[in-house]
Amino acid sequence: MSAPAEPVLVSVILPTHNRAPVLRRALHSVLSQTGVPLEVIVVDDASTDDTPQVLQEFTDPRLHCLRLPARQGAAAARNAGLRESRGAWLAFLDSDDEWLPGFLRAALEAAQGSDERLSVLYTRFERLDGKRRSVTPGRLRTWLSKLPLRRYHLSGDLGCALRRGNFITLQSALVRKACLDQVGWFDESLKRLQDWELWLRLAPHCQFAYLPLTLVRLHASPDSLSASAAGLQEAVQIIQQKHAAGSPELAAHCSFILGSLHLQAGRIPAGRAALWQAVRMNPLTLATWLAWLIAALPAALHRKFVRRLGFGYRME
């Protein structure tokens, strides 16, 4: 008779595809989390590199590996991990990123004694891209959250705030599994923006809690599971179709993203038209007005303004 399985509070799901050189860093950052009963489910999305050999180096009994026979993409890989998960809480990490010490414990301590409607807890995250370092939510966004305006809130009911853009990366969140089961898992038709689409579905059913701690580190990688630019425009259009009806804020932000993508690809008339549509749908957003105005600048000067002032969508 086999011994009973160890109790699991948090199921960590880590999809990977051909990321052997950085997979060790991600796994060490998860397995070194202390004070939390967890399981780690690595979903190998049909890697063709040394990923199986790297996984064999780890003998921690909390680690479980699942290999998909053919590549299915990040959303399908996460859903495969969800089918195997046993924890009441879920956490997700991409194989090229890492958690800093204390991430899981801080999130769980914040969840203790909370109402069951509190289903998503998240922290700040830092993004490293060469010598560049950025933190989200940034200082301005944090300051704006103190205003009595729902569209700037970072905790509580975030339906209004999330319709104006995403500020929660999946890697920085702890999600109550029961709520995820209620609204459905990841949309496998999306190659990008899977976390934003999930938050939009979760927001009407649950509360969010923001922890002002930087405990997640994302490493820019052009060939990571979530960094492909090819599916970004399609993902925005899918989100428009699924969620933008009756929400001028969300429709406007989707048009803002599409306009930025057109401009970055050199499709200047299409970019200006999409940005003007965003202005018309939500004329009270200053950043959208500025993005449309500077789109009239020559290409080189426009790129400089976008880089310096941030009035465009960063394809990360």
Coordinates of N, CA and C in Angstrom, one line a residue, residues 36-270:
V36 N 6.0 26.9 2.8 CA 4.8 26.7 2.0 C 4.8 25.2 1.5
P37 N 3.7 24.4 1.9 CA 3.6 23.1 1.3 C 3.2 23.2 -0.2
L38 N 4.1 22.8 -1.1 CA 3.9 23.0 -2.5 C 4.2 21.8 -3.3
E39 N 3.7 21.8 -4.6 CA 4.1 20.9 -5.6 C 4.5 21.8 -6.8
V40 N 5.5 21.3 -7.6 CA 5.9 22.0 -8.8 C 5.7 21.1 -10.0
I41 N 4.8 21.6 -10.9 CA 4.5 20.8 -12.1 C 5.2 21.5 -13.3
V42 N 6.2 20.8 -13.8 CA 6.9 21.3 -15.0 C 6.2 20.7 -16.2
V43 N 5.7 21.5 -17.1 CA 5.1 21.0 -18.4 C 6.1 21.3 -19.5
D44 N 6.7 20.2 -20.0 CA 7.7 20.4 -21.1 C 6.9 20.3 -22.4
D45 N 6.8 21.5 -23.0 CA 6.0 21.6 -24.3 C 6.8 21.2 -25.5
A46 N 7.1 19.8 -25.5 CA 7.8 19.2 -26.6 C 9.1 19.8 -26.9
S47 N 9.9 20.1 -25.9 CA 11.3 20.6 -26.1 C 12.1 19.7 -26.9
T48 N 13.1 20.3 -27.7 CA 14.0 19.5 -28.5 C 15.4 19.7 -28.0
D49 N 15.6 20.5 -26.9 CA 17.0 20.7 -26.4 C 17.3 19.8 -25.2
D50 N 18.1 20.3 -24.3 CA 18.5 19.4 -23.2 C 17.6 19.5 -22.0
T51 N 16.4 20.0 -22.2 CA 15.4 20.1 -21.1 C 15.2 18.8 -20.3
P52 N 15.0 17.7 -20.9 CA 14.8 16.5 -20.1 C 16.0 16.2 -19.2
Q53 N 17.3 16.4 -19.7 CA 18.5 16.2 -18.9 C 18.5 17.1 -17.7
V54 N 18.2 18.4 -17.9 CA 18.1 19.3 -16.9 C 17.2 18.9 -15.8
L55 N 16.0 18.5 -16.2 CA 15.0 18.1 -15.2 C 15.4 16.8 -14.4
Q56 N 16.2 16.0 -15.0 CA 16.7 14.8 -14.3 C 17.7 15.1 -13.2
E57 N 18.3 16.3 -13.3 CA 19.2 16.7 -12.2 C 18.5 17.0 -10.9
F58 N 17.2 17.2 -10.9 CA 16.4 17.6 -9.7 C 15.7 16.3 -9.2
T59 N 16.1 16.1 -7.9 CA 15.5 14.9 -7.2 C 14.5 15.2 -6.2
D60 N 14.1 16.5 -6.1 CA 13.2 17.0 -5.1 C 11.8 16.3 -5.3
P61 N 11.3 15.6 -4.3 CA 10.0 14.8 -4.5 C 8.8 15.7 -4.8
R62 N 8.9 17.0 -4.5 CA 7.8 18.0 -4.8 C 7.7 18.3 -6.3
L63 N 8.7 17.9 -7.1 CA 8.8 18.2 -8.5 C 8.2 17.1 -9.3
H64 N 7.2 17.4 -10.2 CA 6.6 16.5 -11.1 C 6.8 17.0 -12.5
C65 N 7.1 16.1 -13.5 CA 7.3 16.6 -14.8 C 6.3 15.9 -15.8
L66 N 5.8 16.7 -16.7 CA 4.8 16.3 -17.7 C 5.3 16.7 -19.0
R67 N 5.5 15.8 -19.9 CA 5.9 16.1 -21.3 C 4.8 16.0 -22.3
L68 N 4.6 17.0 -23.1 CA 3.6 17.0 -24.1 C 4.2 16.4 -25.4
P69 N 3.5 15.6 -26.1 CA 4.0 14.9 -27.3 C 4.3 15.8 -28.5
A70 N 3.5 16.9 -28.5 CA 3.7 17.9 -29.6 C 3.5 19.3 -29.0
R71 N 4.2 20.3 -29.6 CA 4.1 21.6 -29.0 C 2.7 22.2 -29.2
Q72 N 2.2 22.7 -28.0 CA 0.8 23.2 -28.0 C 0.7 24.7 -27.6
G73 N 1.8 25.3 -27.1 CA 1.7 26.7 -26.7 C 1.6 26.8 -25.2
A74 N 1.8 28.1 -24.7 CA 1.9 28.3 -23.3 C 0.6 28.1 -22.6
A75 N -0.5 28.5 -23.2 CA -1.8 28.4 -22.6 C -2.2 26.9 -22.4
A76 N -2.0 26.1 -23.5 CA -2.3 24.7 -23.4 C -1.4 24.0 -22.4
A77 N -0.2 24.4 -22.3 CA 0.8 23.8 -21.4 C 0.3 24.1 -20.0
R78 N -0.1 25.3 -19.7 CA -0.6 25.6 -18.3 C -1.8 24.9 -18.0
N79 N -2.7 24.7 -19.0 CA -3.9 24.0 -18.7 C -3.6 22.5 -18.5
A80 N -2.6 22.0 -19.1 CA -2.2 20.6 -18.9 C -1.7 20.5 -17.4
G81 N -1.0 21.5 -17.0 CA -0.5 21.5 -15.6 C -1.7 21.6 -14.6
L82 N -2.7 22.4 -14.9 CA -3.8 22.6 -14.1 C -4.6 21.2 -13.9
R83 N -4.6 20.4 -14.9 CA -5.3 19.2 -14.8 C -4.7 18.2 -13.8
E84 N -3.4 18.4 -13.5 CA -2.6 17.6 -12.6 C -2.5 18.2 -11.2
S85 N -2.9 19.4 -11.0 CA -2.7 20.2 -9.8 C -3.6 19.7 -8.7
R86 N -3.1 19.8 -7.4 CA -3.8 19.4 -6.2 C -4.0 20.5 -5.2
G87 N -3.3 21.7 -5.4 CA -3.3 22.7 -4.4 C -4.6 23.6 -4.5
A88 N -4.9 24.2 -3.3 CA -6.1 25.1 -3.3 C -5.7 26.4 -3.9
W89 N -4.4 26.7 -4.0 CA -3.9 27.9 -4.6 C -3.0 27.6 -5.8
L90 N -2.9 28.4 -6.8 CA -2.1 28.2 -8.0 C -1.2 29.4 -8.2
A91 N 0.0 29.0 -8.6 CA 1.0 30.0 -9.0 C 1.7 29.6 -10.3
F92 N 2.1 30.5 -11.0 CA 2.7 30.3 -12.4 C 4.0 31.0 -12.5
L93 N 4.9 30.3 -13.2 CA 6.2 30.9 -13.5 C 6.7 30.4 -14.8
D94 N 7.2 31.4 -15.6 CA 7.8 31.0 -16.9 C 9.2 30.6 -16.7
S95 N 9.7 29.7 -17.6 CA 11.0 29.1 -17.3 C 12.2 30.0 -17.4
D96 N 12.0 31.2 -18.0 CA 13.1 32.2 -18.1 C 13.1 33.3 -17.0
D97 N 12.1 33.1 -16.1 CA 12.0 34.1 -15.0 C 12.2 33.5 -13.7
E98 N 12.1 34.3 -12.6 CA 12.4 33.8 -11.3 C 11.6 34.5 -10.2
W99 N 11.4 33.8 -9.1 CA 10.8 34.4 -7.9 C 12.0 34.7 -6.9
L100 N 11.8 35.8 -6.2 CA 12.8 36.1 -5.2 C 12.3 35.5 -3.9
P101 N 13.3 35.3 -2.9 CA 12.9 34.6 -1.7 C 11.7 35.2 -1.0
G102 N 10.8 34.4 -0.5 CA 9.7 34.9 0.3 C 8.5 35.2 -0.5
F103 N 8.5 35.0 -1.8 CA 7.3 35.4 -2.6 C 6.0 34.6 -2.2
L104 N 6.1 33.3 -2.2 CA 4.9 32.5 -1.9 C 4.4 32.8 -0.4
R105 N 5.4 32.8 0.5 CA 5.0 33.0 1.9 C 4.3 34.4 2.1
A106 N 4.8 35.4 1.5 CA 4.2 36.7 1.6 C 2.8 36.8 1.1
A107 N 2.6 36.1 -0.1 CA 1.3 36.1 -0.7 C 0.3 35.3 0.2
L108 N 0.7 34.1 0.7 CA -0.2 33.3 1.5 C -0.5 34.0 2.8
E109 N 0.5 34.7 3.4 CA 0.2 35.4 4.7 C -0.8 36.5 4.5
A110 N -0.8 37.1 3.3 CA -1.7 38.1 3.0 C -3.1 37.5 2.8
A111 N -3.2 36.3 2.4 CA -4.5 35.6 2.1 C -5.1 35.1 3.4
Q112 N -4.3 34.9 4.5 CA -4.9 34.3 5.7 C -6.0 35.1 6.3
G113 N -7.1 34.4 6.5 CA -8.2 35.0 7.2 C -9.0 35.9 6.2
S114 N -8.7 35.9 5.0 CA -9.5 36.7 4.0 C -10.8 36.1 3.6
D115 N -11.7 36.9 3.1 CA -12.9 36.4 2.5 C -12.6 35.6 1.3
E116 N -13.5 34.6 1.0 CA -13.2 33.8 -0.2 C -13.3 34.5 -1.5
R117 N -13.9 35.7 -1.5 CA -13.9 36.5 -2.7 C -12.5 37.0 -3.1
L118 N -11.6 37.1 -2.1 CA -10.2 37.5 -2.4 C -9.6 36.3 -3.1
S119 N -9.4 36.3 -4.3 CA -8.9 35.2 -5.1 C -7.6 35.4 -5.9
V120 N -7.2 36.6 -5.9 CA -5.9 36.9 -6.6 C -5.1 37.9 -5.8
L121 N -3.9 37.4 -5.4 CA -2.9 38.3 -4.7 C -1.7 38.4 -5.6
Y122 N -1.2 39.6 -5.7 CA -0.1 39.8 -6.6 C 0.9 40.8 -6.0
T123 N 2.1 40.8 -6.5 CA 3.2 41.7 -6.0 C 3.7 42.5 -7.2
R124 N 4.5 43.5 -6.9 CA 5.3 44.2 -7.9 C 6.2 43.2 -8.6
F125 N 6.6 43.5 -9.8 CA 7.6 42.7 -10.5 C 8.6 43.7 -11.2
E126 N 9.8 43.2 -11.3 CA 10.8 44.0 -12.1 C 11.2 43.2 -13.4
R127 N 11.4 44.0 -14.4 CA 11.8 43.4 -15.7 C 13.2 43.9 -16.0
L128 N 14.0 42.9 -16.4 CA 15.4 43.2 -16.7 C 15.6 43.0 -18.2
D129 N 16.1 44.0 -18.9 CA 16.3 43.9 -20.4 C 17.7 44.5 -20.6
G130 N 18.7 43.7 -20.6 CA 20.0 44.2 -20.7 C 20.3 45.0 -19.5
K131 N 20.7 46.3 -19.7 CA 21.0 47.2 -18.6 C 19.7 48.0 -18.1
R132 N 18.6 47.8 -18.8 CA 17.4 48.5 -18.4 C 16.7 47.7 -17.3
R133 N 16.1 48.4 -16.4 CA 15.3 47.8 -15.3 C 14.1 48.6 -15.1
S134 N 12.9 48.0 -15.1 CA 11.7 48.7 -14.9 C 10.9 47.9 -13.9
V135 N 10.1 48.6 -13.1 CA 9.3 48.0 -12.0 C 7.8 48.3 -12.3
T136 N 6.9 47.3 -12.2 CA 5.5 47.5 -12.4 C 4.7 46.9 -11.2
P137 N 3.7 47.6 -10.7 CA 3.3 49.0 -11.0 C 4.4 50.0 -10.5
G138 N 4.6 51.0 -11.3 CA 5.6 52.0 -11.1 C 5.1 53.0 -10.1
R139 N 6.0 54.0 -9.8 CA 5.7 55.0 -8.8 C 4.4 55.8 -9.1
L140 N 4.3 56.3 -10.4 CA 3.2 57.1 -10.7 C 1.9 56.3 -10.6
R141 N 1.9 55.0 -11.1 CA 0.7 54.2 -11.0 C 0.3 53.9 -9.5
T142 N 1.3 53.7 -8.7 CA 1.1 53.5 -7.2 C 0.5 54.8 -6.6
W143 N 1.0 55.9 -7.0 CA 0.5 57.2 -6.4 C -1.0 57.4 -6.9
L144 N -1.2 57.1 -8.2 CA -2.6 57.3 -8.7 C -3.6 56.4 -8.0
S145 N -3.1 55.2 -7.5 CA -4.0 54.3 -6.9 C -4.6 54.8 -5.6
K146 N -4.0 55.8 -5.0 CA -4.5 56.4 -3.8 C -5.6 57.4 -4.0
L147 N -5.9 57.7 -5.2 CA -7.0 58.6 -5.6 C -8.3 57.8 -5.5
P148 N -9.4 58.5 -5.2 CA -10.7 57.8 -5.1 C -11.3 57.6 -6.4
L149 N -10.6 57.0 -7.3 CA -11.0 56.7 -8.7 C -10.8 55.2 -9.0
R150 N -11.9 54.5 -9.3 CA -11.8 53.0 -9.4 C -10.8 52.6 -10.6
R151 N -10.7 53.5 -11.6 CA -9.9 53.1 -12.7 C -8.4 53.1 -12.3
Y152 N -8.0 53.6 -11.2 CA -6.6 53.5 -10.8 C -6.3 52.6 -9.6
H153 N -7.3 51.9 -9.1 CA -7.2 51.0 -8.0 C -6.2 49.9 -8.3
L154 N -5.5 49.4 -7.3 CA -4.6 48.3 -7.4 C -5.2 47.1 -6.6
S155 N -6.1 47.3 -5.7 CA -6.7 46.2 -4.9 C -8.2 46.3 -4.9
G156 N -8.9 45.2 -4.5 CA -10.3 45.2 -4.5 C -11.0 44.8 -5.8
D157 N -12.0 45.5 -6.2 CA -12.7 45.2 -7.4 C -11.9 46.0 -8.5
L158 N -11.2 45.2 -9.4 CA -10.3 45.8 -10.4 C -10.9 45.7 -11.8
G159 N -12.2 45.5 -11.9 CA -12.8 45.4 -13.2 C -12.6 46.7 -14.0
C160 N -12.8 47.8 -13.4 CA -12.6 49.1 -14.1 C -11.2 49.3 -14.5
A161 N -10.3 49.1 -13.5 CA -8.8 49.3 -13.8 C -8.3 48.4 -14.9
L162 N -8.7 47.2 -14.9 CA -8.1 46.2 -15.9 C -8.7 46.5 -17.3
R163 N -9.8 47.1 -17.4 CA -10.3 47.5 -18.7 C -9.5 48.6 -19.3
R164 N -8.6 49.2 -18.6 CA -7.8 50.3 -19.1 C -6.3 49.8 -19.3
G165 N -6.2 48.4 -19.2 CA -4.8 47.9 -19.5 C -4.4 46.9 -18.4
N166 N -3.4 46.1 -18.7 CA -3.0 45.1 -17.7 C -1.8 45.6 -16.9
F167 N -1.7 45.3 -15.6 CA -0.6 45.7 -14.8 C -0.2 44.6 -13.9
I168 N -0.8 43.4 -14.1 CA -0.5 42.2 -13.3 C 0.1 41.1 -14.2
T169 N 1.3 40.8 -14.0 CA 1.9 39.7 -14.8 C 1.5 38.4 -14.1
L170 N 1.3 37.3 -14.8 CA 0.9 36.0 -14.3 C 1.9 35.5 -13.3
Q171 N 3.2 35.8 -13.5 CA 4.2 35.2 -12.7 C 4.2 35.8 -11.3
S172 N 3.6 37.0 -11.1 CA 3.6 37.6 -9.8 C 2.3 37.4 -9.0
A173 N 1.5 36.5 -9.5 CA 0.1 36.3 -8.9 C 0.0 34.9 -8.2
L174 N -0.8 34.9 -7.2 CA -1.3 33.7 -6.5 C -2.8 33.7 -6.7
V175 N -3.3 32.6 -7.3 CA -4.7 32.5 -7.7 C -5.4 31.4 -7.0
R176 N -6.6 31.7 -6.4 CA -7.4 30.6 -5.8 C -8.0 29.7 -6.9
K177 N -7.7 28.4 -6.8 CA -8.1 27.5 -7.8 C -9.6 27.4 -8.0
A178 N -10.4 27.5 -6.9 CA -11.8 27.4 -7.0 C -12.4 28.5 -7.9
C179 N -11.8 29.7 -7.9 CA -12.3 30.8 -8.7 C -11.9 30.6 -10.2
L180 N -10.7 30.1 -10.4 CA -10.3 29.8 -11.7 C -11.2 28.7 -12.4
D181 N -11.5 27.7 -11.6 CA -12.4 26.6 -12.1 C -13.8 27.2 -12.4
Q182 N -14.2 28.2 -11.7 CA -15.5 28.8 -11.9 C -15.5 29.5 -13.3
V183 N -14.5 30.3 -13.6 CA -14.6 31.1 -14.8 C -13.9 30.4 -16.0
G184 N -13.2 29.3 -15.8 CA -12.6 28.6 -16.9 C -11.1 28.9 -16.9
W185 N -10.3 28.0 -17.5 CA -8.9 28.1 -17.5 C -8.4 29.0 -18.6
F186 N -7.2 28.8 -19.0 CA -6.6 29.7 -20.0 C -7.2 29.5 -21.4
D187 N -7.3 30.6 -22.1 CA -7.9 30.6 -23.5 C -6.7 30.1 -24.4
E188 N -6.8 28.9 -25.0 CA -5.8 28.4 -25.8 C -5.7 29.0 -27.2
S189 N -6.7 29.8 -27.5 CA -6.6 30.5 -28.8 C -5.6 31.7 -28.8
L190 N -5.2 32.1 -27.6 CA -4.4 33.3 -27.4 C -2.9 32.9 -27.4
K191 N -2.1 33.5 -28.2 CA -0.7 33.3 -28.2 C 0.0 34.3 -27.3
R192 N -0.7 35.4 -27.0 CA -0.2 36.5 -26.1 C -1.4 37.0 -25.2
L193 N -1.0 37.7 -24.2 CA -2.0 38.4 -23.3 C -2.9 37.5 -22.6
Q194 N -2.5 36.2 -22.4 CA -3.3 35.2 -21.7 C -3.7 35.7 -20.3
D195 N -2.7 36.3 -19.6 CA -3.0 36.7 -18.2 C -4.0 37.8 -18.2
W196 N -3.9 38.8 -19.1 CA -4.9 39.9 -19.1 C -6.3 39.4 -19.4
E197 N -6.4 38.5 -20.3 CA -7.7 38.0 -20.6 C -8.3 37.2 -19.5
L198 N -7.4 36.5 -18.7 CA -7.9 35.8 -17.6 C -8.4 36.7 -16.5
W199 N -7.6 37.8 -16.2 CA -8.0 38.8 -15.2 C -9.4 39.4 -15.5
L200 N -9.6 39.7 -16.8 CA -10.8 40.3 -17.2 C -12.0 39.4 -16.9
R201 N -11.8 38.1 -17.0 CA -12.9 37.1 -16.7 C -13.0 36.9 -15.2
L202 N -11.9 37.0 -14.5 CA -12.0 36.8 -13.0 C -12.6 38.0 -12.3
A203 N -12.3 39.2 -12.9 CA -12.7 40.5 -12.1 C -14.1 40.6 -11.7
P204 N -15.1 40.1 -12.4 CA -16.5 40.2 -11.9 C -16.8 39.3 -10.8
H205 N -16.0 38.3 -10.6 CA -16.3 37.3 -9.6 C -15.4 37.3 -8.3
C206 N -14.3 38.1 -8.3 CA -13.4 38.0 -7.2 C -12.8 39.3 -6.9
Q207 N -12.1 39.4 -5.8 CA -11.4 40.6 -5.4 C -9.9 40.3 -5.6
F208 N -9.1 41.4 -5.8 CA -7.7 41.3 -5.9 C -7.0 42.0 -4.8
A209 N -5.8 41.6 -4.4 CA -5.0 42.2 -3.4 C -3.6 42.5 -3.9
Y210 N -3.2 43.7 -3.7 CA -1.8 44.1 -4.2 C -0.9 44.2 -3.0
L211 N 0.3 43.5 -3.1 CA 1.3 43.5 -2.1 C 2.5 44.4 -2.6
P212 N 2.8 45.5 -2.0 CA 3.8 46.5 -2.6 C 5.2 46.0 -2.3
L213 N 5.5 44.8 -2.7 CA 6.8 44.2 -2.6 C 7.3 43.7 -3.9
T214 N 8.6 43.9 -4.2 CA 9.1 43.5 -5.5 C 9.7 42.1 -5.3
L215 N 9.0 41.0 -5.7 CA 9.4 39.7 -5.3 C 9.5 38.8 -6.6
V216 N 9.3 39.4 -7.8 CA 9.4 38.6 -9.0 C 10.3 39.3 -10.0
R217 N 11.1 38.5 -10.7 CA 12.1 39.1 -11.6 C 11.8 38.5 -13.0
L218 N 11.5 39.3 -14.0 CA 11.3 38.8 -15.4 C 12.6 39.2 -16.2
H219 N 13.0 38.2 -17.0 CA 14.2 38.4 -17.8 C 13.7 38.5 -19.3
A220 N 14.0 39.6 -19.9 CA 13.6 39.8 -21.3 C 14.3 38.7 -22.2
S221 N 13.5 38.0 -23.0 CA 14.0 36.9 -23.8 C 13.2 36.9 -25.1
P222 N 13.8 37.2 -26.2 CA 13.0 37.3 -27.4 C 12.3 36.0 -27.9
D223 N 12.8 34.8 -27.4 CA 12.1 33.6 -27.8 C 11.4 32.8 -26.7
S224 N 11.0 33.6 -25.7 CA 10.3 32.9 -24.6 C 8.9 32.5 -25.0
L225 N 8.2 31.7 -24.1 CA 6.9 31.3 -24.4 C 5.9 32.5 -24.6
S226 N 6.2 33.6 -23.9 CA 5.2 34.7 -24.0 C 5.7 35.9 -24.8
A227 N 6.9 35.8 -25.4 CA 7.4 37.0 -26.0 C 7.2 37.1 -27.5
S228 N 6.7 36.1 -28.2 CA 6.5 36.2 -29.6 C 5.5 37.3 -30.0
A229 N 6.0 38.2 -30.9 CA 5.2 39.3 -31.3 C 4.2 38.9 -32.4
A230 N 4.3 37.8 -33.0 CA 3.5 37.4 -34.1 C 2.0 37.3 -33.7
G231 N 1.7 36.8 -32.5 CA 0.3 36.6 -32.1 C -0.3 37.8 -31.4
L232 N 0.4 38.9 -31.2 CA -0.1 40.0 -30.3 C -1.3 40.6 -30.9
Q233 N -1.2 41.0 -32.2 CA -2.4 41.7 -32.8 C -3.6 40.8 -32.8
E234 N -3.4 39.5 -33.1 CA -4.6 38.6 -33.0 C -5.1 38.5 -31.6
A235 N -4.3 38.5 -30.6 CA -4.7 38.4 -29.2 C -5.6 39.6 -28.9
V236 N -5.1 40.8 -29.2 CA -5.9 42.0 -28.9 C -7.2 41.9 -29.6
Q237 N -7.3 41.5 -30.8 CA -8.6 41.4 -31.5 C -9.5 40.4 -30.9
I238 N -9.0 39.3 -30.4 CA -9.8 38.3 -29.7 C -10.4 38.9 -28.4
I239 N -9.5 39.6 -27.6 CA -10.0 40.2 -26.4 C -11.0 41.3 -26.7
Q240 N -10.9 42.0 -27.8 CA -11.9 43.0 -28.2 C -13.2 42.3 -28.4
Q241 N -13.2 41.2 -29.1 CA -14.4 40.5 -29.4 C -15.1 39.9 -28.2
K242 N -14.3 39.4 -27.3 CA -14.8 38.7 -26.1 C -15.3 39.6 -25.0
H243 N -14.6 40.8 -24.8 CA -14.8 41.6 -23.6 C -15.1 43.0 -23.8
A244 N -15.0 43.6 -25.0 CA -15.1 45.0 -25.2 C -16.5 45.5 -25.4
A245 N -17.5 44.6 -25.7 CA -18.9 45.1 -25.9 C -19.4 45.8 -24.6
G246 N -19.8 47.0 -24.8 CA -20.3 47.8 -23.6 C -19.2 48.4 -22.8
S247 N -18.0 48.3 -23.2 CA -16.9 48.9 -22.4 C -16.0 49.8 -23.3
P248 N -16.3 51.1 -23.3 CA -15.5 51.9 -24.2 C -14.1 52.0 -23.7
E249 N -13.8 51.9 -22.4 CA -12.5 51.9 -21.9 C -11.6 50.8 -22.5
L250 N -12.2 49.6 -22.5 CA -11.4 48.4 -23.0 C -11.3 48.5 -24.5
A251 N -12.4 48.9 -25.2 CA -12.3 49.0 -26.6 C -11.3 50.0 -27.0
A252 N -11.2 51.1 -26.3 CA -10.2 52.2 -26.6 C -8.8 51.7 -26.4
H253 N -8.6 51.0 -25.3 CA -7.2 50.5 -25.0 C -6.8 49.5 -26.0
C254 N -7.7 48.6 -26.5 CA -7.4 47.7 -27.5 C -7.0 48.4 -28.8
S255 N -7.7 49.5 -29.2 CA -7.4 50.3 -30.3 C -6.0 51.0 -30.1
F256 N -5.8 51.4 -28.9 CA -4.5 52.0 -28.6 C -3.3 51.0 -28.9
I257 N -3.5 49.8 -28.4 CA -2.4 48.8 -28.6 C -2.3 48.5 -30.1
L258 N -3.4 48.4 -30.8 CA -3.3 48.1 -32.3 C -2.6 49.2 -33.0
G259 N -3.0 50.5 -32.6 CA -2.3 51.6 -33.2 C -0.9 51.6 -33.0
S260 N -0.4 51.3 -31.8 CA 1.0 51.3 -31.5 C 1.7 50.2 -32.3
L261 N 1.1 49.0 -32.4 CA 1.7 48.0 -33.2 C 1.8 48.4 -34.7
H262 N 0.8 49.0 -35.2 CA 0.9 49.5 -36.6 C 2.0 50.4 -36.8
L263 N 2.2 51.4 -35.9 CA 3.2 52.4 -36.0 C 4.6 51.7 -35.9
Q264 N 4.8 50.8 -35.0 CA 6.0 50.1 -34.8 C 6.4 49.3 -36.0
A265 N 5.4 48.8 -36.8 CA 5.6 48.1 -38.0 C 5.7 48.9 -39.2
G266 N 5.7 50.3 -39.1 CA 5.8 51.2 -40.2 C 4.5 51.4 -40.9
R267 N 3.4 50.9 -40.4 CA 2.1 51.1 -41.0 C 1.5 52.4 -40.5
I268 N 2.0 53.6 -40.9 CA 1.7 54.8 -40.3 C 0.2 55.2 -40.4
P269 N -0.4 55.2 -41.6 CA -1.8 55.6 -41.7 C -2.7 54.7 -40.8
A270 N -2.5 53.4 -40.8 CA -3.3 52.5 -40.0 C -3.1 52.8 -38.5

